[in-house]
Coordinates of C-alpha atoms in Angstrom, one line a residue:
Chain A
Q1 CA -18.8 -5.4 8.8
K2 CA -22.1 -3.9 9.0
E3 CA -24.8 -6.7 8.8
V4 CA -28.2 -7.4 8.2
E5 CA -29.8 -10.7 8.5
Q6 CA -33.2 -12.1 7.7
N7 CA -34.9 -15.7 6.7
S8 CA -34.1 -17.4 3.5
G9 CA -37.4 -19.3 4.3
P10 CA -38.9 -19.7 1.9
L11 CA -42.0 -19.0 4.0
S12 CA -45.4 -20.1 2.8
V13 CA -49.1 -19.3 3.9
P14 CA -51.8 -19.9 2.5
E15 CA -53.7 -17.3 0.9
G16 CA -56.4 -14.5 4.0
A17 CA -53.6 -15.8 6.1
I18 CA -50.7 -13.2 7.9
A19 CA -47.0 -13.2 6.5
S20 CA -44.5 -12.3 9.6
L21 CA -41.3 -11.4 7.8
N22 CA -38.7 -10.4 10.4
C23 CA -34.9 -9.2 10.1
T24 CA -32.1 -8.4 12.4
Y25 CA -29.0 -5.6 12.1
S26 CA -26.2 -5.3 13.6
D27 CA -25.2 -0.7 13.7
R28 CA -26.8 0.5 16.3
G29 CA -26.8 3.5 15.2
S30 CA -28.8 2.4 12.0
Q31 CA -31.8 5.3 11.9
S32 CA -33.7 3.8 9.0
F33 CA -34.8 0.9 7.6
F34 CA -36.8 0.0 4.6
W35 CA -38.8 -2.6 3.7
Y36 CA -38.6 -3.8 -0.5
R37 CA -40.8 -5.8 -2.6
Q38 CA -38.8 -7.7 -5.0
Y39 CA -40.3 -9.9 -8.6
S40 CA -38.5 -12.5 -9.8
G41 CA -36.0 -10.6 -12.0
K42 CA -37.2 -7.5 -11.0
S43 CA -36.1 -4.2 -9.3
P44 CA -36.6 -3.2 -5.7
E45 CA -39.9 -1.7 -4.5
L46 CA -39.7 0.1 -2.2
I47 CA -43.4 -1.0 0.0
M48 CA -42.7 0.6 3.7
F49 CA -40.1 2.5 5.6
I50 CA -40.2 3.2 9.6
Y51 CA -37.9 5.9 11.5
S52 CA -39.5 5.2 15.2
N53 CA -39.6 2.6 17.3
G54 CA -42.7 0.8 17.2
D55 CA -45.1 0.4 14.0
K56 CA -46.1 1.0 11.4
E57 CA -48.6 0.5 9.1
D58 CA -50.1 0.8 5.6
G59 CA -53.1 -1.5 3.9
R60 CA -52.9 -4.9 4.7
F61 CA -48.8 -3.4 5.4
T62 CA -47.6 -3.4 9.6
A63 CA -43.5 -2.7 9.8
Q64 CA -42.5 -3.3 13.2
L65 CA -39.0 -1.6 14.8
N66 CA -37.2 -2.3 17.9
K67 CA -34.0 -0.7 18.0
A68 CA -33.1 -1.8 21.3
S69 CA -33.1 -4.9 20.0
Q70 CA -31.7 -4.0 16.4
Y71 CA -35.1 -5.9 15.1
V72 CA -37.3 -5.3 12.3
S73 CA -40.5 -6.9 11.3
L74 CA -42.8 -6.6 7.7
L75 CA -46.6 -8.0 9.1
I76 CA -48.2 -8.4 5.9
R77 CA -52.1 -9.3 6.3
D78 CA -55.6 -11.0 4.4
S79 CA -51.9 -11.9 1.9
Q80 CA -53.2 -12.9 -1.5
P81 CA -51.3 -14.7 -4.0
S82 CA -49.4 -12.0 -6.0
D83 CA -47.8 -11.4 -2.9
S84 CA -45.7 -14.0 -3.5
A85 CA -42.2 -12.5 -4.0
T86 CA -38.8 -12.3 -2.4
Y87 CA -38.5 -9.6 0.7
L88 CA -35.6 -7.2 1.2
C89 CA -34.7 -5.2 4.6
A90 CA -32.9 -2.3 3.8
V91 CA -31.0 -0.6 7.6
E92 CA -29.5 3.3 6.2
N93 CA -25.7 3.3 7.0
Q94 CA -25.1 5.8 9.8
A95 CA -23.8 8.4 7.5
G96 CA -27.4 8.0 5.3
T97 CA -25.4 7.6 2.3
A98 CA -26.4 4.1 1.8
L99 CA -28.3 1.1 2.4
I100 CA -27.1 -2.5 3.3
F101 CA -29.6 -5.6 1.8
G102 CA -30.8 -8.4 3.7
K103 CA -30.9 -11.5 1.0
G104 CA -34.4 -10.8 2.1
T105 CA -37.0 -13.3 2.8
T106 CA -39.5 -15.5 -0.3
L107 CA -43.3 -15.6 0.9
S108 CA -45.1 -17.9 -1.0
V109 CA -49.0 -17.4 -0.6
S110 CA -50.8 -20.2 -1.6
S111 CA -54.7 -20.0 -2.6
Chain B
E1 CA -45.8 8.4 -11.0
P2 CA -42.5 9.2 -11.2
E3 CA -39.7 7.0 -12.4
V4 CA -36.2 5.6 -12.6
T5 CA -35.0 4.7 -15.8
Q6 CA -32.1 3.1 -16.7
T7 CA -30.8 2.5 -20.9
P8 CA -29.9 -0.7 -21.9
S9 CA -32.1 -3.4 -20.4
H10 CA -29.6 -5.5 -20.9
Q11 CA -25.9 -5.3 -22.5
V12 CA -23.4 -7.9 -23.7
T13 CA -19.7 -7.6 -23.4
Q14 CA -16.7 -8.5 -24.0
M15 CA -14.5 -9.4 -21.6
G16 CA -11.3 -6.9 -21.5
Q17 CA -14.3 -4.1 -22.8
E18 CA -15.7 -0.6 -21.4
V19 CA -19.6 -0.3 -20.3
I20 CA -21.9 2.8 -19.7
L21 CA -25.1 2.2 -17.6
R22 CA -27.4 4.8 -17.6
C23 CA -30.3 5.5 -15.6
V24 CA -32.3 9.5 -15.5
P25 CA -33.4 10.0 -12.0
I26 CA -36.7 11.3 -10.8
S27 CA -36.5 14.4 -12.0
N28 CA -36.5 16.6 -7.7
H29 CA -34.7 13.9 -6.5
L30 CA -31.3 15.5 -5.7
Y31 CA -29.5 12.2 -4.4
F32 CA -28.4 9.0 -7.0
Y33 CA -26.8 5.3 -6.2
W34 CA -26.1 2.8 -7.8
Y35 CA -26.6 -0.5 -7.0
R36 CA -25.9 -4.7 -8.5
Q37 CA -27.0 -8.0 -7.5
I38 CA -25.1 -10.1 -8.5
L39 CA -27.9 -14.0 -9.5
G40 CA -29.3 -15.7 -6.6
Q41 CA -27.5 -12.7 -4.1
K42 CA -28.5 -10.3 -2.4
V43 CA -29.0 -6.0 -3.3
E44 CA -25.2 -4.8 -3.5
F45 CA -23.5 -1.2 -2.5
L46 CA -21.9 0.7 -5.3
V47 CA -22.2 3.7 -4.5
S48 CA -24.2 7.5 -4.1
F49 CA -23.6 10.9 -5.0
Y50 CA -24.3 14.4 -4.1
N51 CA -24.2 17.9 -5.0
N52 CA -22.0 16.6 -7.9
E53 CA -19.6 14.4 -5.9
I54 CA -19.6 10.5 -4.6
S55 CA -21.1 10.0 -0.8
E56 CA -19.7 7.3 -0.3
K57 CA -18.2 4.9 -2.4
S58 CA -18.4 0.9 -1.0
E59 CA -15.3 -1.5 -1.2
I60 CA -16.6 -2.8 -4.9
F61 CA -16.8 0.7 -6.4
D62 CA -12.6 0.5 -7.4
D63 CA -10.5 2.5 -9.8
Q64 CA -12.7 0.3 -12.5
F65 CA -15.6 2.6 -11.8
S66 CA -16.5 5.9 -11.8
V67 CA -19.8 7.6 -12.0
E68 CA -20.9 11.1 -13.9
R69 CA -23.5 12.8 -14.5
P70 CA -23.2 14.0 -17.2
D71 CA -25.8 17.0 -17.5
G72 CA -28.9 17.9 -15.2
S73 CA -31.2 14.4 -16.1
N74 CA -27.8 11.6 -16.5
F75 CA -26.2 9.7 -14.3
T76 CA -23.6 7.3 -15.4
L77 CA -21.4 4.1 -14.3
K78 CA -19.2 3.5 -16.5
I79 CA -16.9 0.3 -15.5
R80 CA -14.2 0.3 -17.8
S81 CA -12.0 -3.7 -18.7
T82 CA -15.5 -5.4 -17.8
K83 CA -14.3 -8.9 -16.4
L84 CA -16.6 -12.4 -16.2
E85 CA -17.1 -11.6 -12.6
D86 CA -19.0 -7.7 -12.9
S87 CA -21.7 -10.1 -14.4
A88 CA -24.7 -9.1 -12.5
M89 CA -27.8 -7.3 -12.1
Y90 CA -26.8 -3.1 -12.3
F91 CA -29.9 -1.0 -10.2
C92 CA -29.9 2.9 -10.5
A93 CA -31.9 4.7 -7.4
S94 CA -33.2 8.8 -6.6
S95 CA -34.2 9.6 -3.2
G96 CA -36.1 13.4 -2.6
Q97 CA -33.7 16.1 -0.7
G98 CA -37.4 15.7 2.0
S99 CA -37.3 11.8 1.6
R100 CA -33.6 11.8 1.6
N101 CA -33.9 8.2 2.9
E102 CA -36.9 6.6 0.6
Q103 CA -34.3 5.2 -2.0
Y104 CA -36.7 4.9 -5.3
F105 CA -35.0 1.9 -7.8
G106 CA -34.8 2.0 -11.2
P107 CA -36.1 -1.3 -13.5
G108 CA -31.3 -2.4 -14.0
T109 CA -29.9 -3.4 -16.1
R110 CA -28.2 -7.0 -16.5
L111 CA -24.7 -7.2 -17.7
T112 CA -23.1 -9.7 -19.4
V113 CA -19.6 -11.5 -19.4
T114 CA -19.1 -13.1 -21.8

């Protein structure tokens, strides 16, 4: 059974701080990795994807991938109260036909 | 910006009844998916669909479930003989040919089985 593991949190950070969210996965053959944001009662919203080892930056978000360690992370700089949500790590299966989700990390940003 | 749409937003049904959940994927997307999320749990893959056939299905997607693309715009999930444990949010997602991996989710249908 392919697994994606995340610390459920909650992760609490003050406004303006950096939030660091982590994810590990078990399928060494996975090639594509995604971060989704899910507000309570809403659907997952794609915010970042990364396919190559290293860092990928998009605005206040940076995704980091280390395939050797089977580790993906998301950094959120200058955290805002509106960033308070559950962040879902998703890993694509080897066939590219499905996403396997972690349970999500709940982030709370206090003003 | 194009969006995945789903209807209805909330469906209440009695145990044993059949339900059809409807989705309109993003218009130029070619890959379609259904996921479900039981309250408080993780998002779970059900099925993926491409070129009018199922690409992959999970263990959850048994004979009780079926999918169909009845026309050029709709993508449906049928659940036969619903059970209490089918109560969940059902999300449709789609992805494009050029960006196949990036799946965009609809707002979901909340299914309540009583």
